[in-house]
Amino acid sequence: MGRSPCCEKAHTNKGAWTKEEDERLIAYIRAHGEGCWRSLPKAAGLLRCGKSCRLRWINYLRPDLKRGNFTDEEDELIIKLHSLLGNKWSLIAGRLPGRTDNEIKNYWNTHIKRKLLSRGIDPQTHRPLNEPCSPAEVVHPPAAVSVPCVKGSSVEDPNMEKKADSAEDSGSGISSEEEAHSKQLPFDLNLDLSISLPFSQVPADYDREIFRPATVVTPAHFNNAATVCLCCNIGIQASKACTCHLSPDANQAQSLRYYRPFEA
DNA sequence: AATCTTGTCAACCGCAATAGG
DNA sequence: GCCTATTGCGGTTGACAAGAT
């Protein structure tokens, strides 16, 4: 038995969004907030399917999106995260404030892939293109992936735990093999992730409708003494790479969660 | 100036995960 | 526990623009 379509295709617009459609969607979400995408189009007077509305909002209309070119720091951060996470664009996007998974995915495919190839690095494996595949010849950089760690951080986001779990299932995320692979990266990666200065610290009267969890890691933190480890960040505290226990301040740092206002 | 090629990115599609009855 | 609806993700497509011929 097939699944019913997400919307009645015969009565929905497709293709590029018009300015009027954008305005309707923005106005509706400003008034009612995100969510309930299924019923949103009808309620907002849009002849679009819910998925389309969600995508348009997330990838283009959201007010907290950062526009413009990627910086070199962002480039390097994406490369490093991709080397660990693979094509988990939403996870990568979660660590680049104001960037969307779609944007990063496009940027990867159009720019970074080429950049890595020009460096002689395979964009999928992050290993030198001419490197033999024999496991015996895999280079093990000394402490190349040091991952001091703070339990929690954005792992408190249930979605992150979910994603990490499902990533393991799918085999393309943080599987044990990939975890192992991450320790064998061909270049000296410091995958330390730490909490950045807040965009604004969560207020006492924190309201989920107004504030959204913000990504707390910036590229600069890769070079700093870390307080949050990626393992914990994505919900694999039990991993061998997790070295939370090495950081005495970890638990304290963990309790800090920062939010930035969801500007209307 | 016209045509072709290449690059970019918004949007779509299909699938998997999850929620809820 | 099963079934259906909904949401979210990643891969892919296609329209458009810019540059090359």
Short mmCIF file of C-alpha atoms (C1' of nucleotides) in Angstrom, two decimals:
data_model
loop_
_atom_site.label_atom_id
_atom_site.label_comp_id
_atom_site.label_asym_id
_atom_site.label_seq_id
_atom_site.Cartn_x
_atom_site.Cartn_y
_atom_site.Cartn_z
CA MET A 1 0.00 0.00 0.00
CA GLY A 2 1.52 3.26 -1.08
CA ARG A 3 1.79 6.27 1.05
CA SER A 4 -0.50 9.14 0.33
CA PRO A 5 1.22 12.20 -1.06
CA CYS A 6 2.12 14.96 1.33
CA CYS A 7 -0.17 17.31 -0.50
CA GLU A 8 -2.57 17.47 -3.34
CA LYS A 9 -0.17 18.11 -6.14
CA ALA A 10 -2.86 19.14 -8.55
CA HIS A 11 -3.65 22.19 -6.47
CA THR A 12 -0.22 23.33 -5.46
CA ASN A 13 2.23 25.69 -7.05
CA LYS A 14 5.70 24.52 -7.82
CA GLY A 15 8.91 26.18 -8.77
CA ALA A 16 10.25 29.51 -7.69
CA TRP A 17 8.45 31.37 -4.97
CA THR A 18 6.92 34.73 -5.72
CA LYS A 19 7.40 37.75 -3.53
CA GLU A 20 3.79 37.58 -2.52
CA GLU A 21 4.11 33.98 -1.44
CA ASP A 22 7.18 34.85 0.59
CA GLU A 23 5.35 37.67 2.28
CA ARG A 24 2.41 35.48 3.13
CA LEU A 25 4.64 32.82 4.59
CA ILE A 26 6.65 35.32 6.62
CA ALA A 27 3.55 37.01 7.90
CA TYR A 28 2.00 33.73 8.93
CA ILE A 29 5.06 32.46 10.74
CA ARG A 30 5.55 35.77 12.48
CA ALA A 31 2.01 35.55 13.72
CA HIS A 32 1.84 31.87 14.56
CA GLY A 33 5.38 30.60 14.76
CA GLU A 34 6.98 27.68 13.01
CA GLY A 35 5.57 24.22 12.95
CA CYS A 36 2.52 22.35 11.75
CA TRP A 37 3.76 22.60 8.21
CA ARG A 38 1.05 20.34 6.96
CA SER A 39 -1.71 22.75 7.77
CA LEU A 40 0.29 25.93 7.29
CA PRO A 41 -0.23 26.42 3.56
CA LYS A 42 -3.99 26.38 3.85
CA ALA A 43 -3.98 28.56 6.93
CA ALA A 44 -1.61 31.02 5.30
CA GLY A 45 -3.50 31.04 2.03
CA LEU A 46 -0.67 29.48 0.08
CA LEU A 47 -1.03 27.03 -2.76
CA ARG A 48 2.06 25.14 -1.70
CA CYS A 49 2.68 21.93 0.10
CA GLY A 50 3.90 22.02 3.66
CA LYS A 51 7.28 20.65 2.76
CA SER A 52 7.80 23.41 0.27
CA CYS A 53 6.86 26.03 2.85
CA ARG A 54 9.19 24.57 5.40
CA LEU A 55 12.04 24.46 2.96
CA ARG A 56 11.48 27.98 1.79
CA TRP A 57 11.40 29.25 5.34
CA ILE A 58 14.40 27.31 6.58
CA ASN A 59 16.61 27.89 3.59
CA TYR A 60 15.70 31.36 2.55
CA LEU A 61 13.29 33.38 4.66
CA ARG A 62 14.45 32.72 8.20
CA PRO A 63 15.57 36.03 9.65
CA ASP A 64 18.66 34.63 11.32
CA LEU A 65 20.26 33.46 8.12
CA LYS A 66 23.69 34.73 7.32
CA ARG A 67 23.94 35.92 3.77
CA GLY A 68 27.00 36.30 1.67
CA ASN A 69 30.10 34.35 0.90
CA PHE A 70 31.60 31.75 3.16
CA THR A 71 34.71 32.89 4.95
CA ASP A 72 37.95 30.94 4.88
CA GLU A 73 37.34 30.00 8.46
CA GLU A 74 33.95 28.63 7.59
CA ASP A 75 35.52 26.72 4.70
CA GLU A 76 37.99 25.06 6.97
CA LEU A 77 35.37 24.33 9.58
CA ILE A 78 33.16 22.66 7.01
CA ILE A 79 36.04 20.57 5.76
CA LYS A 80 36.95 19.49 9.25
CA LEU A 81 33.40 18.69 10.22
CA HIS A 82 32.84 16.82 6.98
CA SER A 83 35.92 14.75 7.61
CA LEU A 84 34.34 13.61 10.84
CA LEU A 85 30.64 13.61 10.07
CA GLY A 86 30.49 12.84 6.39
CA ASN A 87 27.51 14.14 4.43
CA LYS A 88 25.56 14.98 7.55
CA TRP A 89 24.77 18.45 6.32
CA SER A 90 22.28 19.24 8.99
CA LEU A 91 24.79 18.39 11.70
CA ILE A 92 27.42 20.48 9.99
CA ALA A 93 24.99 23.33 9.55
CA GLY A 94 24.21 23.11 13.22
CA ARG A 95 27.72 24.27 13.88
CA LEU A 96 27.73 27.14 11.45
CA PRO A 97 25.47 29.86 12.75
CA GLY A 98 23.25 31.32 10.10
CA ARG A 99 24.05 28.72 7.50
CA THR A 100 21.61 26.10 6.28
CA ASP A 101 22.26 22.48 5.44
CA ASN A 102 21.20 23.12 1.87
CA GLU A 103 23.55 26.04 1.57
CA ILE A 104 26.46 24.09 2.96
CA LYS A 105 25.66 21.12 0.78
CA ASN A 106 25.62 23.31 -2.30
CA TYR A 107 28.78 25.05 -1.25
CA TRP A 108 30.48 21.77 -0.66
CA ASN A 109 29.53 20.44 -4.06
CA THR A 110 30.44 23.58 -5.95
CA HIS A 111 33.47 24.92 -4.12
CA ILE A 112 34.99 22.80 -1.44
CA LYS A 113 35.11 19.59 -3.41
CA ARG A 114 37.16 21.36 -6.04
CA LYS A 115 39.30 23.02 -3.43
CA LEU A 116 40.16 19.70 -1.86
CA LEU A 117 40.82 18.08 -5.19
CA SER A 118 43.19 20.87 -6.05
CA ARG A 119 45.01 20.12 -2.81
CA GLY A 120 45.20 16.50 -3.85
CA ILE A 121 42.71 15.39 -1.23
CA ASP A 122 39.79 13.10 -1.87
CA PRO A 123 36.70 15.04 -0.79
CA GLN A 124 34.91 11.91 0.37
CA THR A 125 37.66 10.22 2.31
CA HIS A 126 39.74 13.29 3.14
CA ARG A 127 42.79 11.29 2.29
CA PRO A 128 45.41 12.04 -0.31
CA LEU A 129 44.15 11.05 -3.73
CA ASN A 130 47.12 8.83 -4.43
CA GLU A 131 47.20 7.25 -1.03
CA PRO A 132 47.07 3.45 -1.18
CA CYS A 133 44.03 1.92 0.43
CA SER A 134 45.88 -0.69 2.41
CA PRO A 135 44.93 -0.30 6.07
CA ALA A 136 48.49 -1.10 7.02
CA GLU A 137 49.60 2.09 5.37
CA VAL A 138 47.10 4.34 7.04
CA VAL A 139 48.82 7.13 8.82
CA HIS A 140 47.98 7.57 12.45
CA PRO A 141 48.83 11.12 13.30
CA PRO A 142 49.79 11.49 16.93
CA ALA A 143 46.79 12.82 18.79
CA ALA A 144 45.56 14.17 15.53
CA VAL A 145 42.04 14.13 16.79
CA SER A 146 42.16 15.17 20.34
CA VAL A 147 38.71 15.55 21.63
CA PRO A 148 38.53 17.02 25.06
CA CYS A 149 35.00 17.04 25.95
CA VAL A 150 32.18 18.50 27.91
CA LYS A 151 29.16 16.37 28.42
CA GLY A 152 25.99 17.87 27.21
CA SER A 153 26.39 21.15 25.45
CA SER A 154 23.98 21.09 22.57
CA VAL A 155 23.51 17.40 23.05
CA GLU A 156 20.72 18.45 25.27
CA ASP A 157 18.90 19.01 22.07
CA PRO A 158 17.04 15.74 21.67
CA ASN A 159 17.28 16.04 17.93
CA MET A 160 21.00 15.89 18.12
CA GLU A 161 20.87 12.67 20.02
CA LYS A 162 18.39 11.35 17.57
CA LYS A 163 20.53 12.33 14.64
CA ALA A 164 23.61 10.82 16.12
CA ASP A 165 21.76 7.61 16.71
CA SER A 166 20.30 7.47 13.28
CA ALA A 167 23.64 8.35 11.81
CA GLU A 168 25.00 5.26 13.38
CA ASP A 169 22.20 3.22 11.93
CA SER A 170 22.66 4.56 8.48
CA GLY A 171 26.33 3.85 8.52
CA SER A 172 27.18 7.22 7.07
CA GLY A 173 27.27 9.10 10.33
CA ILE A 174 29.28 8.52 13.44
CA SER A 175 29.45 4.82 13.21
CA SER A 176 32.13 3.02 15.06
CA GLU A 177 33.97 2.55 11.80
CA GLU A 178 33.74 6.20 11.03
CA GLU A 179 34.79 7.06 14.49
CA ALA A 180 37.77 4.90 13.94
CA HIS A 181 38.35 6.53 10.62
CA SER A 182 38.20 9.93 12.19
CA LYS A 183 41.23 8.99 14.18
CA GLN A 184 43.07 8.18 11.02
CA LEU A 185 42.67 11.38 9.17
CA PRO A 186 45.55 12.17 6.89
CA PHE A 187 46.14 15.62 8.22
CA ASP A 188 46.53 17.01 11.64
CA LEU A 189 43.06 17.82 12.73
CA ASN A 190 42.24 19.34 16.02
CA LEU A 191 38.55 18.70 16.28
CA ASP A 192 38.12 20.42 19.55
CA LEU A 193 34.85 22.21 19.75
CA SER A 194 34.24 24.81 22.31
CA ILE A 195 31.55 27.17 23.41
CA SER A 196 31.82 30.54 21.86
CA LEU A 197 30.87 33.78 23.42
CA PRO A 198 27.15 33.97 23.35
CA PHE A 199 25.19 35.86 20.81
CA SER A 200 23.16 36.61 23.83
CA GLN A 201 22.99 34.57 26.92
CA VAL A 202 19.78 32.83 27.60
CA PRO A 203 17.55 35.10 29.61
CA ALA A 204 15.90 34.07 32.81
CA ASP A 205 12.53 34.16 31.16
CA TYR A 206 13.72 32.10 28.27
CA ASP A 207 10.87 31.41 25.94
CA ARG A 208 11.13 28.69 23.38
CA GLU A 209 8.88 30.55 21.02
CA ILE A 210 11.28 33.44 20.89
CA PHE A 211 14.66 31.93 21.46
CA ARG A 212 16.16 29.06 19.60
CA PRO A 213 19.19 27.08 20.54
CA ALA A 214 22.12 28.54 18.73
CA THR A 215 25.14 26.86 17.44
CA VAL A 216 27.90 27.56 19.85
CA VAL A 217 30.99 26.67 17.93
CA THR A 218 32.95 28.97 15.72
CA PRO A 219 35.89 28.10 13.52
CA ALA A 220 38.28 29.98 15.71
CA HIS A 221 37.60 27.55 18.47
CA PHE A 222 39.32 24.80 16.65
CA ASN A 223 42.56 26.34 17.69
CA ASN A 224 41.61 27.10 21.23
CA ALA A 225 41.69 24.96 24.28
CA ALA A 226 38.44 23.18 23.95
CA THR A 227 35.67 22.89 26.43
CA VAL A 228 33.13 20.98 24.40
CA CYS A 229 33.90 17.87 22.46
CA LEU A 230 32.23 16.91 19.28
CA CYS A 231 31.55 13.43 20.53
CA CYS A 232 29.39 14.75 23.29
CA ASN A 233 28.02 17.41 21.07
CA ILE A 234 26.56 14.82 18.79
CA GLY A 235 25.63 12.41 21.46
CA ILE A 236 28.33 9.78 21.50
CA GLN A 237 29.74 10.43 24.92
CA ALA A 238 30.55 6.79 25.32
CA SER A 239 32.91 6.96 22.40
CA LYS A 240 36.55 6.27 23.02
CA ALA A 241 37.38 9.57 21.44
CA CYS A 242 35.47 11.34 24.15
CA THR A 243 37.87 12.73 26.65
CA CYS A 244 35.57 14.78 28.75
CA HIS A 245 37.15 13.46 31.87
CA LEU A 246 40.35 15.23 30.93
CA SER A 247 38.76 18.60 31.31
CA PRO A 248 37.98 19.49 34.91
CA ASP A 249 36.00 22.54 33.89
CA ALA A 250 34.02 20.55 31.50
CA ASN A 251 30.93 20.08 33.54
CA GLN A 252 30.75 23.70 34.36
CA ALA A 253 31.16 24.71 30.78
CA GLN A 254 28.61 22.17 29.78
CA SER A 255 25.90 23.82 31.73
CA LEU A 256 26.20 26.92 29.65
CA ARG A 257 23.87 27.05 26.74
CA TYR A 258 23.59 30.10 24.67
CA TYR A 259 20.76 31.35 22.64
CA ARG A 260 20.29 34.05 20.19
CA PRO A 261 17.08 35.83 19.75
CA PHE A 262 14.87 34.67 17.00
CA GLU A 263 14.36 38.06 15.48
CA ALA A 264 11.05 38.73 13.90
"C1'" DA B 1 25.67 39.28 -31.57
"C1'" DA B 2 24.57 34.55 -31.13
"C1'" DT B 3 25.43 30.21 -29.29
"C1'" DC B 4 27.48 27.05 -26.20
"C1'" DT B 5 29.42 25.72 -21.78
"C1'" DT B 6 29.92 25.96 -17.03
"C1'" DG B 7 28.75 27.32 -12.38
"C1'" DT B 8 25.44 28.35 -8.89
"C1'" DC B 9 21.72 27.59 -5.95
"C1'" DA B 10 16.68 27.24 -4.99
"C1'" DA B 11 13.55 23.79 -5.05
"C1'" DC B 12 11.87 19.10 -5.59
"C1'" DC B 13 11.77 14.11 -4.65
"C1'" DG B 14 12.03 9.97 -2.13
"C1'" DC B 15 13.08 7.88 1.95
"C1'" DA B 16 13.64 7.23 6.95
"C1'" DA B 17 12.54 8.52 11.48
"C1'" DT B 18 9.27 9.93 14.66
"C1'" DA B 19 4.82 11.09 16.77
"C1'" DG B 20 0.35 10.06 17.84
"C1'" DG B 21 -3.90 7.41 17.77
"C1'" DG C 1 2.80 -3.30 18.85
"C1'" DC C 2 0.70 -1.66 14.57
"C1'" DC C 3 -0.67 1.78 11.37
"C1'" DT C 4 -0.90 6.32 9.47
"C1'" DA C 5 0.40 11.12 9.27
"C1'" DT C 6 3.97 14.31 9.60
"C1'" DT C 7 8.54 16.04 9.71
"C1'" DG C 8 13.28 16.27 8.46
"C1'" DC C 9 17.23 14.89 5.76
"C1'" DG C 10 20.24 14.04 1.81
"C1'" DG C 11 20.56 13.47 -3.12
"C1'" DT C 12 19.34 15.33 -7.33
"C1'" DT C 13 17.35 18.37 -10.76
"C1'" DG C 14 16.56 22.33 -13.44
"C1'" DA C 15 16.39 27.33 -14.19
"C1'" DC C 16 19.11 31.07 -14.57
"C1'" DA C 17 23.42 33.83 -14.98
"C1'" DA C 18 27.99 34.53 -16.33
"C1'" DG C 19 31.77 33.56 -19.06
"C1'" DA C 20 33.87 31.52 -23.17
"C1'" DT C 21 33.94 30.69 -28.00
#
